[in-house]
Short mmCIF file of C-alpha atoms and ligand atoms in Angstrom, two decimals:
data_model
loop_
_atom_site.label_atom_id
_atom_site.label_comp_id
_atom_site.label_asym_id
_atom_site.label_seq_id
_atom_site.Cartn_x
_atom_site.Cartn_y
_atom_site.Cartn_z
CA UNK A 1 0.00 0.00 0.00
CA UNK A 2 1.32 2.79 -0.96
CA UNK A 3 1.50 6.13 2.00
CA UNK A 4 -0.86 8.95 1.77
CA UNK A 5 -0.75 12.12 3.70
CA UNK A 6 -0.02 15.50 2.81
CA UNK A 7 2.01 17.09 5.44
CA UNK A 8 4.99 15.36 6.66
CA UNK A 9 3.58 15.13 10.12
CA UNK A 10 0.68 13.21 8.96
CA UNK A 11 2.35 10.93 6.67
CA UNK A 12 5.00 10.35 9.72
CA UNK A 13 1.57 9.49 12.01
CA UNK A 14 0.44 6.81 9.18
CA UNK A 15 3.35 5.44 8.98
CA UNK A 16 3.55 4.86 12.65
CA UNK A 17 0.32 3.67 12.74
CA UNK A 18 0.89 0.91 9.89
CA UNK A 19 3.79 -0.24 11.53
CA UNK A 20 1.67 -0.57 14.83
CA UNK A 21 -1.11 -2.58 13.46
CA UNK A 22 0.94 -4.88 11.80
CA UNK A 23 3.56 -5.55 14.35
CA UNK A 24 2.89 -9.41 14.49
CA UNK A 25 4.70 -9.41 10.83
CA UNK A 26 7.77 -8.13 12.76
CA UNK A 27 8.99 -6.35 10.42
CA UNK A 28 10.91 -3.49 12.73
CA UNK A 29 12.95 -4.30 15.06
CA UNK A 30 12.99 -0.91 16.51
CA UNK A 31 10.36 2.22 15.20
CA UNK A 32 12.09 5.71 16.01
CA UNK A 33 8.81 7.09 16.32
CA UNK A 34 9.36 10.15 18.45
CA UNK A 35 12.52 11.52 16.84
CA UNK A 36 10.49 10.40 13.21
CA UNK A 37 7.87 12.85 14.05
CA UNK A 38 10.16 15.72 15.60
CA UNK A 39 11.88 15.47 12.33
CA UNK A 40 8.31 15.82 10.52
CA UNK A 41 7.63 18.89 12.66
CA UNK A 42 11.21 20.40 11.91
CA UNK A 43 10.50 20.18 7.82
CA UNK A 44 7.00 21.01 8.43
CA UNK A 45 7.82 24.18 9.90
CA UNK A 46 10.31 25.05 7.40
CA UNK A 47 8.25 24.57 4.70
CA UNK A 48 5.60 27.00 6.00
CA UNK A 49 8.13 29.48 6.55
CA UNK A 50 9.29 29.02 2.91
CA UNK A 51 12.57 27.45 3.50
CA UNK A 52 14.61 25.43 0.77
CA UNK A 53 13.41 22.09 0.82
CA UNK A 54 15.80 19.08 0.28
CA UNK A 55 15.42 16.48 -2.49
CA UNK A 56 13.68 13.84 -0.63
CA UNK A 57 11.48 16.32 1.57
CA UNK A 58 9.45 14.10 3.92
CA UNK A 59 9.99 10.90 2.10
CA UNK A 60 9.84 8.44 4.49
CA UNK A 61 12.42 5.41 5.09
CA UNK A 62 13.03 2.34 6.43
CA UNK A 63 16.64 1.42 7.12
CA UNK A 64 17.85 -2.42 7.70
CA UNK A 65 19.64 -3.24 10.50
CA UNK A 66 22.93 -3.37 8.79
CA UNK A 67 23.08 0.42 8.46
CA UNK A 68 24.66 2.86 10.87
CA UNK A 69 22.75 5.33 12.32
CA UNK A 70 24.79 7.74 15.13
CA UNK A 71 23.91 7.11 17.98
CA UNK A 72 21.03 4.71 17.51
CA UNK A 73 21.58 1.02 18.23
CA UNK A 74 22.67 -1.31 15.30
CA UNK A 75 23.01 -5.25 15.47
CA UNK A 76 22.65 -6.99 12.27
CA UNK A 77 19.98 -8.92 14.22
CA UNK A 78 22.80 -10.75 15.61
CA UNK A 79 23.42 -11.70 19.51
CA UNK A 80 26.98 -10.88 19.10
CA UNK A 81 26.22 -6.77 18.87
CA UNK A 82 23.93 -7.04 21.40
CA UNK A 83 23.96 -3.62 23.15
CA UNK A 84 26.19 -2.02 20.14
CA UNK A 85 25.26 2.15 19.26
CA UNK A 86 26.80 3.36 16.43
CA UNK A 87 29.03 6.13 16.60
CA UNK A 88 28.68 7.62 13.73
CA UNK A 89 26.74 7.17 10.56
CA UNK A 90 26.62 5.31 7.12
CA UNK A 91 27.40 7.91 4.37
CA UNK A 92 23.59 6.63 2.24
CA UNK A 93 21.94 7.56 6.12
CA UNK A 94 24.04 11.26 6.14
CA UNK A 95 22.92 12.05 2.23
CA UNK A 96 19.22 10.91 3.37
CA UNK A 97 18.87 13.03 6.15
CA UNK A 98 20.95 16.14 4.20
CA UNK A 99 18.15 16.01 1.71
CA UNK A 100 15.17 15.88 3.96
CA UNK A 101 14.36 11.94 4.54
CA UNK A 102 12.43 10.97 7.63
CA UNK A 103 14.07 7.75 9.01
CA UNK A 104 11.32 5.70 10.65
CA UNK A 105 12.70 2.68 11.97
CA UNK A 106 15.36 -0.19 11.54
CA UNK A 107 14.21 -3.52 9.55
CA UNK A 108 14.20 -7.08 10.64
CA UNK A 109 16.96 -9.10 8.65
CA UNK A 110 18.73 -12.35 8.78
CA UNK A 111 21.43 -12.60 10.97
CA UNK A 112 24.47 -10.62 8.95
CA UNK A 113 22.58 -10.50 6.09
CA UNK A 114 23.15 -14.18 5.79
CA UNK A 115 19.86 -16.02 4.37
CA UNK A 116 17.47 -16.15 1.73
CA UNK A 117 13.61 -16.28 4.14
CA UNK A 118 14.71 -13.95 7.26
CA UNK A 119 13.78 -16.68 9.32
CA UNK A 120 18.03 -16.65 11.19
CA UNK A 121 17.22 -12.99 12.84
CA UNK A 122 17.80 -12.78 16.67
CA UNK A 123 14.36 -10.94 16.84
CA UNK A 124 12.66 -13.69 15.22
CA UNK A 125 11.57 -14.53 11.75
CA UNK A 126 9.38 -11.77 9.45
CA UNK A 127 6.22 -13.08 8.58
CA UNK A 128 5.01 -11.63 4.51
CA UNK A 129 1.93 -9.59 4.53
CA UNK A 130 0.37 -11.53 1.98
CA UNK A 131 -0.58 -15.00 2.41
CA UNK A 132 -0.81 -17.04 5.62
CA UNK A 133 2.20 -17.31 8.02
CA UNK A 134 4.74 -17.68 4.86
CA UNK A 135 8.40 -16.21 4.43
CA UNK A 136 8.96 -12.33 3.04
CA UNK A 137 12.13 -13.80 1.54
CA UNK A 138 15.55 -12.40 2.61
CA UNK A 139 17.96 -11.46 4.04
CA UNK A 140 15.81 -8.10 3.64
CA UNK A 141 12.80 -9.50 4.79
CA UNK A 142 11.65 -6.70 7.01
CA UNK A 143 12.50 -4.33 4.38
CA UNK A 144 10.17 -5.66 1.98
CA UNK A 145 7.04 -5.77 4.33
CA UNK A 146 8.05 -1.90 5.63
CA UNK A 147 7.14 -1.57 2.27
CA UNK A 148 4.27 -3.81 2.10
CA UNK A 149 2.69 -2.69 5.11
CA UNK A 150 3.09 0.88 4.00
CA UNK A 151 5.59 1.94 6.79
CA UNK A 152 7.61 3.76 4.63
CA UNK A 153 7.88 5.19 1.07
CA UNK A 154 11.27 3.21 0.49
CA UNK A 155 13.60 0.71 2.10
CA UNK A 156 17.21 0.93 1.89
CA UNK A 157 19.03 -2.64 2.43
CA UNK A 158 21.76 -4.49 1.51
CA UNK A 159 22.02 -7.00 -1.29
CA UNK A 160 24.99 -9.20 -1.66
CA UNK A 161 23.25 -12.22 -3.22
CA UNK A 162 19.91 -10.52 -3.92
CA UNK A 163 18.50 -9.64 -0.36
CA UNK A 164 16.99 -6.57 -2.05
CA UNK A 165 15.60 -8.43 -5.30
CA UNK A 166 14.59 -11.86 -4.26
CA UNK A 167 12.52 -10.34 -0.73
CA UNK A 168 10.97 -7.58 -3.23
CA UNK A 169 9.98 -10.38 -5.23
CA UNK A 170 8.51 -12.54 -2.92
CA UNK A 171 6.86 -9.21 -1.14
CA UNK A 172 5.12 -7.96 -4.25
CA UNK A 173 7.21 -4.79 -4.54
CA UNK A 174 10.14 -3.36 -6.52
CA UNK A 175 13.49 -4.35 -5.91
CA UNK A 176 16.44 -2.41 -6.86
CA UNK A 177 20.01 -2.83 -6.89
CA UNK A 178 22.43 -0.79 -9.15
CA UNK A 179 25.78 -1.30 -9.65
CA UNK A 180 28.44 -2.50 -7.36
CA UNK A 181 30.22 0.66 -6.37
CA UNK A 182 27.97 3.36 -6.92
CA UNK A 183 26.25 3.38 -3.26
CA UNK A 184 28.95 4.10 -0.66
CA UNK A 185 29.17 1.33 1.74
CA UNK A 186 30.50 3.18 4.46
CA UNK A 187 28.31 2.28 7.49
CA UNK A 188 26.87 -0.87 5.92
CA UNK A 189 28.02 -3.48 8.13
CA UNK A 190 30.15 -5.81 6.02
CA UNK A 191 29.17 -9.44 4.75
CA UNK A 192 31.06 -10.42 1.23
CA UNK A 193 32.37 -6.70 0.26
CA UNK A 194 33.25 -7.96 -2.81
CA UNK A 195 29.58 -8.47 -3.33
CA UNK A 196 27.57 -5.89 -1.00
CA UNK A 197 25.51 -3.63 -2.49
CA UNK A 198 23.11 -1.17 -1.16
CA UNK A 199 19.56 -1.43 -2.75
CA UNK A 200 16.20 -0.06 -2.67
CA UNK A 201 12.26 -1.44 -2.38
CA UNK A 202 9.83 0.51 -2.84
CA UNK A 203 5.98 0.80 -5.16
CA UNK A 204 7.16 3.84 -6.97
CA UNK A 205 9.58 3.54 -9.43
CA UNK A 206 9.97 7.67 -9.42
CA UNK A 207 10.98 7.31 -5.97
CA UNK A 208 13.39 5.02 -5.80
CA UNK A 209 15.39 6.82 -8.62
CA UNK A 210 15.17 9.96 -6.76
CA UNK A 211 16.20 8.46 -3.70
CA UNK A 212 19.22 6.53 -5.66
CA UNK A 213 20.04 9.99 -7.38
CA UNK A 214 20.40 11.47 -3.15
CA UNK A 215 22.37 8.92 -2.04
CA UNK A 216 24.88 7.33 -4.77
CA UNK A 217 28.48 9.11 -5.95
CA UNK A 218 31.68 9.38 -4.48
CA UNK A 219 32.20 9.01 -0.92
CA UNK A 220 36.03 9.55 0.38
CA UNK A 221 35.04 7.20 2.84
CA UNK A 222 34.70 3.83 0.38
CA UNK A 223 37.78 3.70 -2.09
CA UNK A 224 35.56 0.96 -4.60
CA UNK A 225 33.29 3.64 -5.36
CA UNK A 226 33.01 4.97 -8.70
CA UNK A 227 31.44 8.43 -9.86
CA UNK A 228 28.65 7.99 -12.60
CA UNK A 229 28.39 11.86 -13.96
CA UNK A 230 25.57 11.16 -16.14
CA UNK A 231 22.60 12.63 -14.08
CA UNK A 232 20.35 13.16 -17.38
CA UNK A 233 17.52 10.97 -17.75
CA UNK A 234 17.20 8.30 -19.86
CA UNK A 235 14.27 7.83 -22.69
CA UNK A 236 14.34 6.49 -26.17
CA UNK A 237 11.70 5.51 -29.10
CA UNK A 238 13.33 2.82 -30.16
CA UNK A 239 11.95 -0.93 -29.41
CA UNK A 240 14.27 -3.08 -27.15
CA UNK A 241 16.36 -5.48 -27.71
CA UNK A 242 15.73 -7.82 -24.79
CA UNK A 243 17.90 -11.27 -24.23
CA UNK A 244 16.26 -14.07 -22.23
CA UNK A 245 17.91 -16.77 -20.37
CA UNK A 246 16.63 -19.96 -22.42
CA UNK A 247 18.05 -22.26 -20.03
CA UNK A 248 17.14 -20.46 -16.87
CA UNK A 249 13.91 -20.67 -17.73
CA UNK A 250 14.22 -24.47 -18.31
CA UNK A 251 16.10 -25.47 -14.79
CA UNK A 252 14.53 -27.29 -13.46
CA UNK A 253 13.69 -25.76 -10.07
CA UNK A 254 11.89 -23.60 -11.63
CA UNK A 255 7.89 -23.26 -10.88
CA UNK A 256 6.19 -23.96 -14.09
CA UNK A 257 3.92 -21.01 -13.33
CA UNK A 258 6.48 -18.72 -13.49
CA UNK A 259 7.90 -19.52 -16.80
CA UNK A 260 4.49 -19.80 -18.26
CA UNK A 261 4.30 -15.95 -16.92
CA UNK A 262 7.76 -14.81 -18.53
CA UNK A 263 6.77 -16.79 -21.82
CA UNK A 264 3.68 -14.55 -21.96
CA UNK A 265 5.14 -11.67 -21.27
CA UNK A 266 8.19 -11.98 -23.73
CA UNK A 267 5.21 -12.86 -26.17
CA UNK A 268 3.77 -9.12 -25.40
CA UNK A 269 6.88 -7.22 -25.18
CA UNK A 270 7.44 -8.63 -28.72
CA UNK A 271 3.84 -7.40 -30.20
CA UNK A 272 4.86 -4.45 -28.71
CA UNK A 273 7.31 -4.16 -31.25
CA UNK A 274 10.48 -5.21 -28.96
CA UNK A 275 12.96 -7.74 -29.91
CA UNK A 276 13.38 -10.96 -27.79
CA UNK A 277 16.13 -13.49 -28.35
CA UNK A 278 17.27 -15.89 -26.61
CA UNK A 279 20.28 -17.28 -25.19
CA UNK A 280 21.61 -20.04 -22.88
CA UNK A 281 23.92 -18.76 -20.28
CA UNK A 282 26.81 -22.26 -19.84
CA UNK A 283 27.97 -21.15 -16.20
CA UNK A 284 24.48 -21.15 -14.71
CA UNK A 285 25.14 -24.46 -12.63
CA UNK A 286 28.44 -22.99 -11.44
CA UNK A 287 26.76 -19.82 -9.81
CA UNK A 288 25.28 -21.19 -6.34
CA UNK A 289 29.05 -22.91 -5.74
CA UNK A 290 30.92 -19.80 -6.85
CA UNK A 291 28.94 -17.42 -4.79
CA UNK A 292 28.69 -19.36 -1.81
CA UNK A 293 32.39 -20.10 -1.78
CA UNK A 294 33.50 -16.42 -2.29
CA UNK A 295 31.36 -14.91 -0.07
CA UNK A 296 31.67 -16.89 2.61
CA UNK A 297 35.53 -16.84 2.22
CA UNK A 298 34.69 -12.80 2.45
CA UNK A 299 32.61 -13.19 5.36
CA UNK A 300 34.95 -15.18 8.12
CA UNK A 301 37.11 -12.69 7.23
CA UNK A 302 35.16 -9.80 8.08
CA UNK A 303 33.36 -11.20 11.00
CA UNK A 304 36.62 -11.50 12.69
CA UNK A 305 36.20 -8.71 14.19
CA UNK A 306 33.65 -9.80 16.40
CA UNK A 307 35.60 -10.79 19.41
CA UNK A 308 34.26 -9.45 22.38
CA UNK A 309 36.32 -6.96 22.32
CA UNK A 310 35.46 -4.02 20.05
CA UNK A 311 31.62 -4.63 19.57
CA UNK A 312 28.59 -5.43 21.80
CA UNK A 313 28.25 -8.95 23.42
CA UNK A 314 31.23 -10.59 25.24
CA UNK A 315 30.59 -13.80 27.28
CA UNK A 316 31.57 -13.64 31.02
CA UNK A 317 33.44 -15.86 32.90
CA UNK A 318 36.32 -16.21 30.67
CA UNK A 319 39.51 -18.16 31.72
CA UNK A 320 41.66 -16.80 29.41
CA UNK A 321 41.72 -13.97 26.30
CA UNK A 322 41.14 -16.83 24.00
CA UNK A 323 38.65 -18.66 25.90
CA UNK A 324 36.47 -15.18 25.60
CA UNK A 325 37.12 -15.59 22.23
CA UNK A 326 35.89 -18.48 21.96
CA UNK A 327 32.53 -17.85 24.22
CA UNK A 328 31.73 -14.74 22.60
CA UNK A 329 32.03 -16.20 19.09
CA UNK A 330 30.01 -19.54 20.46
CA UNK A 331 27.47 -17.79 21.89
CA UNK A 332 27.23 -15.10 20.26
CA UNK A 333 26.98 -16.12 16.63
CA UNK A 334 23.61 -18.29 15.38
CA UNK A 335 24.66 -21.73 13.33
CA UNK A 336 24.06 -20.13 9.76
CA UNK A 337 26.53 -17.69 10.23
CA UNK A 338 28.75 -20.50 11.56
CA UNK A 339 28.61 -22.50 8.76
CA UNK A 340 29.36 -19.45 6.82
CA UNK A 341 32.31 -18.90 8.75
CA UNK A 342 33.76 -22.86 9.10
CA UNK A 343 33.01 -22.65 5.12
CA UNK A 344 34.59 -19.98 4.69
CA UNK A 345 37.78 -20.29 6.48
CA UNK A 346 37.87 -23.76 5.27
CA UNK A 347 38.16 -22.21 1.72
CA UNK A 348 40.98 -19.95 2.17
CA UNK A 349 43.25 -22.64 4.23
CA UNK A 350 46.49 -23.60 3.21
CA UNK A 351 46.13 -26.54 0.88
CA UNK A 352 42.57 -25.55 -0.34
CA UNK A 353 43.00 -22.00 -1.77
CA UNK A 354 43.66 -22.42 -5.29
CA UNK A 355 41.16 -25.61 -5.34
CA UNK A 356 38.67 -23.53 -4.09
CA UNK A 357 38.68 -19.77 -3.33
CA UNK A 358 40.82 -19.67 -6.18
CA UNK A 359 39.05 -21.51 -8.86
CA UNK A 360 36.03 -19.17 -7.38
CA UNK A 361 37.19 -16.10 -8.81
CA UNK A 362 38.46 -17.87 -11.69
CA UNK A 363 34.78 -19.10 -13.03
CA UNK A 364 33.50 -15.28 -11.32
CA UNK A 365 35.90 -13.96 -14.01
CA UNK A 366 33.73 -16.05 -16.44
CA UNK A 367 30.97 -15.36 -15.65
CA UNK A 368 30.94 -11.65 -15.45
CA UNK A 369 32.35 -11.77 -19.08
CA UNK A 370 29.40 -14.37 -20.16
CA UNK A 371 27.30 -11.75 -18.96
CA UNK A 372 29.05 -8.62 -21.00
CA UNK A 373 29.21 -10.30 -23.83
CA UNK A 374 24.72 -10.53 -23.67
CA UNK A 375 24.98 -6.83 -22.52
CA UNK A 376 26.65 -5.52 -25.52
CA UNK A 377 24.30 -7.09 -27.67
CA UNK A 378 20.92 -6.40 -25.31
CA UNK A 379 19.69 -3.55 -23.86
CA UNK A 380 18.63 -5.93 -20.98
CA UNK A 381 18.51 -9.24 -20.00
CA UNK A 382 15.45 -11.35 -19.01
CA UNK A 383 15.10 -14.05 -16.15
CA UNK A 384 13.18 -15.20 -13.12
CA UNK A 385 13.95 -13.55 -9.46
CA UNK A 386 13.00 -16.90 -8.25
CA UNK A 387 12.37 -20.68 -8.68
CA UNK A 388 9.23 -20.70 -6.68
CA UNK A 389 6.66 -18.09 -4.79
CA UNK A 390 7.07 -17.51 -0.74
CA UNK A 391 7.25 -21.09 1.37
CA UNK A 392 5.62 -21.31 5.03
CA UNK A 393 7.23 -20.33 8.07
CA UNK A 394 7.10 -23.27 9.26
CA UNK A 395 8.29 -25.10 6.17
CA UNK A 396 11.81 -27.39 7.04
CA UNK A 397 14.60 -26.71 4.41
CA UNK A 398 17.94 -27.65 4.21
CA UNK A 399 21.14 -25.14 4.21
CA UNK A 400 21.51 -26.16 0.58
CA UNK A 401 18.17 -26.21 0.00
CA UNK A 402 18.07 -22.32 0.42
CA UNK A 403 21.71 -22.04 -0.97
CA UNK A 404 19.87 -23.32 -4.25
CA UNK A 405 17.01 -20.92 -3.98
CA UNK A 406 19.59 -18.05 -4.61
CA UNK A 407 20.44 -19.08 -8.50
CA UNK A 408 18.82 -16.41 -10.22
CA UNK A 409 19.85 -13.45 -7.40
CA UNK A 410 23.24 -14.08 -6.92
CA UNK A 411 24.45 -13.35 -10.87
CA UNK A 412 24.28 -9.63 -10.41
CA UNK A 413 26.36 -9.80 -7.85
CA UNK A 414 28.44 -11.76 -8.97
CA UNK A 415 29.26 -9.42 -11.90
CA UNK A 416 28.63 -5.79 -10.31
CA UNK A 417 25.18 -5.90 -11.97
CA UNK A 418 22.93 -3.26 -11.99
CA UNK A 419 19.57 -5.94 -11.56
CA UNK A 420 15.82 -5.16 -10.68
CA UNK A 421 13.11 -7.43 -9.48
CA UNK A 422 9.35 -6.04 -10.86
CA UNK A 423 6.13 -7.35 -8.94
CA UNK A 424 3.97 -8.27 -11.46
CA UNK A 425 2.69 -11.27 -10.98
CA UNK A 426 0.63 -13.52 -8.39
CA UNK A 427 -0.65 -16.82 -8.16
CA UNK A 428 -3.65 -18.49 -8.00
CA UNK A 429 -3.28 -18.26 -4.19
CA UNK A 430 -2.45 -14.62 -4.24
CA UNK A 431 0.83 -14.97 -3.34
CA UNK A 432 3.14 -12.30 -5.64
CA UNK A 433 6.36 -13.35 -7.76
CA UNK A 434 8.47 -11.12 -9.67
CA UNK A 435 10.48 -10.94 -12.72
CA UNK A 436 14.34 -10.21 -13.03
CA UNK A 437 16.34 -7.43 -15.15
CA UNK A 438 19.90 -7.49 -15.77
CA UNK A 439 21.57 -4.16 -17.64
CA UNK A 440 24.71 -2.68 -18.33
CA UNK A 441 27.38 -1.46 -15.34
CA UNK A 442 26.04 2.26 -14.87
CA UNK A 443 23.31 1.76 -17.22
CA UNK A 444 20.72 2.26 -14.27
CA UNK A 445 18.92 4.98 -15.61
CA UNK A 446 18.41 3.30 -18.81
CA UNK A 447 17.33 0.29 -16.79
CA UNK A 448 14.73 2.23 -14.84
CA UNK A 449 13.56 3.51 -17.80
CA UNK A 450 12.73 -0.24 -19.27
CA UNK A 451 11.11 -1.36 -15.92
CA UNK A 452 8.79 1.64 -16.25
CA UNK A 453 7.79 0.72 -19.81
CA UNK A 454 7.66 -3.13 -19.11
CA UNK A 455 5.32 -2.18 -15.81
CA UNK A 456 3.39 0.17 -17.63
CA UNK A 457 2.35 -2.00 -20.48
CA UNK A 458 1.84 -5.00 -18.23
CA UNK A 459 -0.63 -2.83 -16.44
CA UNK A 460 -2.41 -1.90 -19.57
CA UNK A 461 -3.23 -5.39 -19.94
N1 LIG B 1 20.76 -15.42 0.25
C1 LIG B 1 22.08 -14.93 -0.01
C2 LIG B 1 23.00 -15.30 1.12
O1 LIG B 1 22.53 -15.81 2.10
C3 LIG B 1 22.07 -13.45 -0.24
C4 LIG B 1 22.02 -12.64 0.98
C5 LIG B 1 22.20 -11.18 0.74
O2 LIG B 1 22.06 -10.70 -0.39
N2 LIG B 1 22.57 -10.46 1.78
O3 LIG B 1 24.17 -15.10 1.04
#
């Protein structure tokens, strides 16, 4: 749904009150509600008094739990920062605020991002607004139904693997995530840095460009970052030349469903005058292994840090400085990020490097050139966000089983891709499922521009 209201007061008091009445999805783990309305006040004033308004004036957002905020607490829905306040704050939340945001709350994830259902989160798993009791998808899961629930205009989250995408998806709303290195990452807490990516959800595709627009560019705080000068907006008459994944569309996880809904719509794009070809993509059983490998190599390296030491939780009774190690890490860490860690670590030992981390970023090579190669010829490519709609809370699935889940996400990560996920489907049981764009590194306008068309005519019919 999406927020009405016309001062920013009243919006803020919506907002509030649609996070309130659907608390049982759990979608916040914390609302700043009074600050979130002071702040309302502040810009209402200013605009009555005829002050210069910011870009984003009184557009209100939801920030995942991965993302520094001064002062305010931040724990990657982990045990291990139990108690942690940031000191300062991420360079996306300083360019929000600079250009008039209201920040309403932080989002439910999985634990360090880590997860594909948001089911590994300290506070609990996020329960999608549509449908009964199933997953919102993840690791942005509380991102997505902020959006759902109409508790903010946008969501900014994380995607390494497609935590912005696949939850959008699964949610019913737009996902968005642009190319690797064009959102600072200062302040995002890091998972596979290789791979992380701040992203957007949202209904309004308007929005989330304007809000992109605020918050990407060069930061002197994140050395990957690249500048992208071209701020003019994108539009052409031509028809477009659209590549689909043949063979994605044949794996055979996929729901049938969802293929038949991609066939159709290829079929429409094309009376529409666009031109669809397809291609089969030969590294798409090698992307699950490659991803998972790299970033959990990238991962036990950057939760190192966690030690009891520096950041929030550190288990008492210690006999000796590595015994608190040891506790801390024990206690404070859930099993998925374990795993992540043992796989990791076992990746980058002596003996297994070049078998494994090294092969890795041998086939990523690969496959980011696969993908360039479709690029130049395609304005954009064409495949599912997922193999299947939500599953039930409740539903038992294996590590790998959810490992498997992320083949369609985890390619524009693997290549820096700017990707979007576009809600335009559901099934017969209501329950929404998205499809997948791939562009061009930098080509995000141009991208936005497509989704816009693609939504528009799907609307139409
Ligand atoms: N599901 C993927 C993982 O668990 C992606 C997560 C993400 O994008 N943060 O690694």
């Amino acid at each position: 749904m999406a927020l009405k209201g016309t001062t920013c007061v009243e919006r803020t008091r919506i907002a509030l009150a649609n996070a309130e009445q659907h608390r049982d999805r759990n979608a916040f783990v914390e609302l700043f509600a009074e600050e979130a309305l002071q702040r309302a006040q502040v810009l209402d004033k200013k605009k009555s008094e005829g002050g210069s308004l910011g870009a984003l004036f009184g557009v209100i957002v939801s920030i995942k739990d991965v993302i520094a905020y001064q002062g305010h607490s931040l724990t990657a829905c982990s045990k291990i920062l139990d108690g942690f306040r940031s000191v300062y704050s991420a360079t996306v939340v300083e360019r929000l605020l600079e250009a008039d945001a209201i920040i309403i709350g932080r989002t439910n994830c999985d634990e360090f991002a880590m997860g594909s259902d948001n089911r590994t989160s300290i506070y609990g798993p996020v329960k999608n607004a549509i449908g009964n009791n199933k997953i919102p998808g993840g690791s942005s899961g509380g991102a997505a139904v902020s959006v759902q629930v109409g508790a903010c205009d946008v969501a900014v989250a994380s995607d390494t693997g497609g935590s912005v995408r696949q939850p959008a998806g699964l949610c019913g709303v737009v996902g968005f995530k642009p190319t690797y290195g064009t959102i600072s990452r200062h302040g995002l807490i890091a998972y596979g840095s290789s791979f992380d990516q701040i992203g957007l959800l949202g209904y309004d595709l308007s929005q989330l460009e304007m809000v992109f627009e605020v918050i990407k560019g060069r930061d002197d705080h994140d050395a990957t970052l690249i500048d992208t000068p071209d701020h003019t907006p994108f539009a052409t008459d031509e028809p477009p030349r659209i590549g689909l994944m043949q063979n994605a569309l044949e794996h055979k996880s996929l729901d049938p469903h969802i293929k038949e809904s991609i066939q159709k719509l290829t079929g429409d794009l094309q009376s529409n005058g666009a031109s669809v070809e397809t291609f089969a993509f030969e590294f798409l059983d090698y992307v699950i292994p490659t991803y998972y490998v790299l970033a959990s190599a990238e991962a036990s390296s950057n939760l190192s840090r966690y030690d009891g030491v520096r950041y929030g939780y550190r288990a008492e009774e210690a006999e000796s400085l590595d015994d608190m190690y040891r506790k801390t890490r024990t206690v404070g860490f859930g099993d998925e990020v374990k795993r992540r860690i043992l796989l990791g670590t076992f990746v980058l030992s002596y003996g297994y490097y070049d078998q494994y981390f090294g092969k890795a970023q041998q086939v990523r090579r690969l496959i980011r050139d696969e993908l360039q190669v479709q690029l130049d010829r395609y304005d954009y490519l064409i495949l599912p966000m997922s193999p299947s709609v939500a599953w039930g809370i409740d539903e038992v699935k294996s590590p790998v089983e959810l490992y498997l889940a992320d083949i369609y996400s985890v390619l524009a990560n693997l290549a820096g891709l700017p990707a979007m996920s576009l809600p335009l489907w559901t099934n017969k049981s209501g329950m929404p499922y998205g499809l997948q764009i791939l562009g061009a590194p930098f080509q995000e306008k141009k991208l936005l521009f497509h989704a816009r068309e693609i939504m528009s005519s799907h609307e139409k019919r």
